[in-house]
Coordinates of C-alpha atoms and ligand atoms in Angstrom, one line a residue:
X1 CA -8.8 -0.1 28.8
X2 CA -12.0 -2.7 28.4
X3 CA -11.1 -5.9 27.1
X4 CA -12.6 -6.1 23.5
X5 CA -10.5 -8.8 22.3
X6 CA -13.3 -11.1 24.2
X7 CA -16.1 -9.3 23.8
X8 CA -16.1 -9.2 19.8
X9 CA -17.1 -12.0 19.0
X10 CA -16.5 -11.4 15.0
X11 CA -13.3 -9.7 14.4
X12 CA -12.3 -8.6 11.3
X13 CA -8.5 -9.0 13.0
X14 CA -6.4 -7.7 14.8
X15 CA -4.3 -4.3 14.4
X16 CA -1.2 -4.0 16.2
X17 CA -0.6 0.1 16.4
X18 CA 2.4 1.8 17.1
X19 CA 2.5 5.4 18.0
X20 CA 3.8 7.4 20.8
X21 CA 0.4 10.6 19.6
X22 CA -2.3 9.7 22.5
X23 CA -4.2 11.9 20.1
X24 CA -3.9 9.6 17.1
X25 CA -4.1 6.5 19.3
X26 CA -7.3 7.1 20.8
X27 CA -8.6 8.4 17.4
X28 CA -7.0 4.7 15.6
X29 CA -8.6 2.9 18.9
X30 CA -12.4 4.2 18.6
X31 CA -12.5 3.9 14.8
X32 CA -10.8 0.4 14.5
X33 CA -12.9 -1.3 17.1
X34 CA -16.3 0.6 16.3
X35 CA -15.2 -0.8 12.6
X36 CA -15.4 -4.5 14.0
X37 CA -10.8 -4.5 14.0
X38 CA -9.5 -5.5 17.4
X39 CA -6.5 -2.7 18.3
X40 CA -3.3 -3.5 20.3
X41 CA -1.6 -0.5 21.1
X42 CA 2.0 0.1 22.2
X43 CA 3.8 3.4 22.6
X44 CA 7.5 2.6 21.0
X45 CA 9.1 0.4 18.7
X46 CA 10.9 -2.3 21.2
X47 CA 7.2 -2.9 22.7
X48 CA 6.2 -3.1 19.2
X49 CA 8.3 -6.0 18.2
X50 CA 8.0 -7.9 21.3
X51 CA 3.7 -7.5 21.2
X52 CA 4.5 -8.7 17.5
X53 CA 6.3 -11.7 18.3
X54 CA 3.5 -12.1 21.1
X55 CA 0.5 -12.1 19.5
X56 CA 0.5 -12.1 15.6
X57 CA -1.5 -9.3 14.6
X58 CA -3.2 -9.0 11.1
X59 CA -1.7 -5.8 10.4
X60 CA 0.4 -3.3 11.9
X61 CA 0.1 0.8 11.6
X62 CA 3.5 2.4 12.3
X63 CA 4.4 5.9 13.1
X64 CA 7.2 6.8 11.4
X65 CA 8.4 8.9 14.5
X66 CA 9.0 7.0 17.7
X67 CA 10.8 7.9 20.5
X68 CA 13.1 5.0 21.3
X69 CA 13.8 3.6 17.4
X70 CA 13.6 4.5 13.8
X71 CA 10.1 3.8 12.3
X72 CA 12.1 2.5 8.9
X73 CA 15.1 1.2 10.6
X74 CA 11.8 -0.9 12.6
X75 CA 10.3 -1.7 9.1
X76 CA 13.5 -3.8 8.3
X77 CA 13.7 -5.6 11.1
X78 CA 10.1 -6.7 11.3
X79 CA 9.8 -7.8 7.3
X80 CA 13.5 -9.9 8.6
X81 CA 11.2 -12.7 10.0
X82 CA 7.7 -11.5 9.5
X83 CA 5.4 -10.7 6.4
X84 CA 2.5 -9.2 8.6
X85 CA 1.2 -6.1 6.1
X86 CA 2.3 -2.0 7.9
X87 CA 1.0 0.8 7.3
X88 CA 3.1 3.7 7.9
X89 CA 1.4 6.4 9.3
X90 CA 3.7 9.6 8.7
X91 CA 3.3 13.2 9.4
X92 CA 4.3 15.4 6.0
X93 CA 7.8 16.6 6.9
X94 CA 8.8 12.8 6.4
X95 CA 8.2 12.8 3.0
X96 CA 11.5 10.8 2.7
X97 CA 11.1 8.9 5.5
X98 CA 8.2 7.3 4.1
X99 CA 9.8 6.7 0.0
X100 CA 12.4 4.9 2.3
X101 CA 10.2 3.0 4.3
X102 CA 8.0 1.6 1.7
X103 CA 11.1 0.3 -0.2
X104 CA 12.2 -1.0 2.9
X105 CA 9.0 -3.6 2.6
X106 CA 6.3 -1.1 4.2
X107 CA 2.5 -2.4 2.3
X108 CA 1.5 1.8 2.7
X109 CA 1.0 4.6 4.5
X110 CA -1.3 7.7 5.3
X111 CA -0.2 11.4 6.0
X112 CA -1.0 13.0 9.1
X113 CA -4.0 14.1 9.2
X114 CA -6.0 11.6 7.4
X115 CA -9.8 10.5 7.3
X116 CA -11.5 7.1 8.8
X117 CA -12.5 6.2 5.4
X118 CA -8.8 6.6 4.2
X119 CA -7.7 4.5 7.1
X120 CA -10.2 1.8 6.2
X121 CA -9.7 1.2 2.4
X122 CA -5.4 1.0 2.9
X123 CA -6.5 -1.5 5.7
X124 CA -8.9 -3.0 3.9
X125 CA -6.5 -3.5 0.4
X126 CA -3.3 -4.3 2.6
X127 CA -5.0 -7.1 4.0
X128 CA -6.8 -8.9 1.4
X129 CA -3.4 -8.1 -0.5
X130 CA -1.8 -10.2 2.2
X131 CA -4.4 -12.8 2.2
X132 CA -3.3 -13.4 -1.4
X133 CA 0.0 -13.7 -1.0
X134 CA -0.3 -16.8 0.4
X135 CA -3.4 -18.6 -0.8
X136 CA -2.2 -16.9 -4.3
X137 CA -5.1 -15.3 -6.9
X138 CA -6.1 -17.2 -9.4
X139 CA -8.2 -14.2 -10.7
X140 CA -6.6 -13.6 -14.1
X141 CA -9.1 -10.5 -15.1
X142 CA -8.7 -7.6 -12.8
X143 CA -11.5 -4.8 -13.8
X144 CA -11.8 -1.4 -12.1
X145 CA -14.6 0.9 -14.0
X146 CA -14.4 0.4 -17.2
X147 CA -10.7 -1.1 -17.5
X148 CA -10.2 -4.7 -18.0
X149 CA -6.8 -6.6 -17.6
X150 CA -7.3 -10.3 -18.4
X151 CA -3.8 -11.8 -17.5
X152 CA -3.7 -15.1 -18.7
X153 CA -4.9 -13.4 -22.7
X154 CA -2.5 -11.0 -22.3
X155 CA -5.8 -8.4 -23.6
X156 CA -6.1 -4.8 -22.4
X157 CA -9.7 -3.1 -22.6
X158 CA -10.7 0.0 -22.2
X159 CA -15.2 0.3 -22.9
X160 CA -15.2 -2.8 -24.4
X161 CA -12.5 -2.1 -27.5
X162 CA -9.2 -3.5 -27.4
X163 CA -5.7 -1.3 -26.6
X164 CA -2.9 -2.6 -28.3
X165 CA 0.1 -2.1 -26.1
X166 CA 3.9 -2.2 -25.8
X167 CA 5.7 -5.2 -24.0
X168 CA 7.4 -2.4 -21.4
X169 CA 3.2 -0.5 -21.3
X170 CA 1.9 -4.1 -20.3
X171 CA 4.8 -5.3 -17.9
X172 CA 4.2 -1.9 -16.9
X173 CA 0.6 -2.0 -16.4
X174 CA 0.6 -6.1 -15.3
X175 CA 3.2 -4.7 -12.1
X176 CA 0.5 -2.3 -11.0
X177 CA -2.0 -4.9 -11.5
X178 CA -0.4 -7.0 -8.9
X179 CA -0.2 -3.9 -6.1
X180 CA -3.4 -2.8 -7.3
X181 CA -4.8 -0.8 -4.5
X182 CA -1.5 -0.6 -2.9
X183 CA 1.0 2.7 -3.5
X184 CA 4.2 1.6 -5.4
X185 CA 7.0 3.6 -5.4
X186 CA 9.1 4.4 -8.6
X187 CA 12.5 2.9 -7.6
X188 CA 10.3 -0.7 -7.1
X189 CA 8.5 0.3 -10.3
X190 CA 11.6 0.5 -12.4
X191 CA 13.0 -2.0 -10.7
X192 CA 10.4 -4.6 -11.0
X193 CA 9.7 -3.2 -14.8
X194 CA 12.9 -2.6 -16.2
X195 CA 15.6 -4.3 -13.5
X196 CA 17.8 -3.2 -10.4
X197 CA 20.6 -1.1 -12.8
X198 CA 17.5 1.1 -13.2
X199 CA 16.4 2.1 -10.2
X200 CA 17.0 5.9 -10.5
X201 CA 16.0 6.2 -14.2
X202 CA 12.6 8.0 -12.7
X203 CA 12.2 9.5 -16.6
X204 CA 11.4 6.7 -18.2
X205 CA 8.4 5.7 -15.6
X206 CA 7.0 8.9 -16.5
X207 CA 7.2 8.9 -19.9
X208 CA 6.0 5.4 -19.9
X209 CA 3.2 6.4 -17.5
X210 CA 2.4 9.1 -19.3
X211 CA 1.6 6.9 -22.9
X212 CA -0.4 4.0 -21.0
X213 CA -2.2 7.1 -19.8
X214 CA -2.7 8.4 -23.0
X215 CA -4.0 5.0 -23.9
X216 CA -6.2 3.9 -20.6
X217 CA -7.5 7.2 -19.1
X218 CA -10.8 9.1 -20.3
X219 CA -8.6 12.4 -19.9
X220 CA -4.8 11.4 -19.5
X221 CA -4.8 15.1 -17.6
X222 CA -6.6 13.8 -14.6
X223 CA -6.8 9.8 -14.4
X224 CA -9.3 7.8 -13.1
X225 CA -6.9 4.8 -12.6
X226 CA -3.2 5.4 -12.9
X227 CA -2.6 7.7 -10.0
X228 CA 0.2 9.9 -9.0
X229 CA 1.0 9.9 -5.2
X230 CA 2.9 13.3 -5.1
X231 CA 6.2 12.2 -3.9
X232 CA 6.3 8.4 -4.0
X233 CA 5.2 7.1 -6.5
X234 CA 1.6 5.5 -8.2
X235 CA -1.3 3.9 -7.4
X236 CA -3.8 1.5 -9.4
X237 CA -7.0 2.6 -8.4
X238 CA -9.2 -0.7 -7.3
X239 CA -12.2 0.3 -7.1
Ligands
CA301 CA1 5.1 10.5 16.7

């Protein structure tokens, strides 16, 4: 392995890749290096934990199907002492594990096979959120396309027109704004909007998401902002 760690003068950050598939590691290394990220690669979870403690990377890319440790358990172990953003990489047949890993504290996911642009976008969003979590976000206005959410004035507009939202609709929208660009599981949304005893009431979420789309989207059946992540949850578009 060449020592790109030393060569790169300006770096976008250090990424720890925990993945046993050599082909995917090769793709990740080439893509990340060429976009200014430094990379540490390991093939198993135990080694991953060791490198995490040693190097304090800015982000972790974690394969759920590792030979030595279960990826979901590893996510829980990491979250006991580290808030480093984790992007899960999963095969399609591990759909359920993906949701469990997100609920255990992973930040986002990629389903194999994934493309370069998707990978880079997920990394940018996760890193931005990590910085905001530390420094705080004093920008009270969120906007994407023609949708503007003014958190200080509790005002929502589309194309400059004020939109009236009920308290629950507003809470659901502002929760999504807090995680803008990142996937949020249905369970997480239910917990944050309705409370911990409502985490299985997914029909509430579907109903209120439909109401929000009806009020905010030009075409509620083909949403531009309030995106569905099939089998996982929702994502508010950030760009
Ligand atoms: Ca694997």
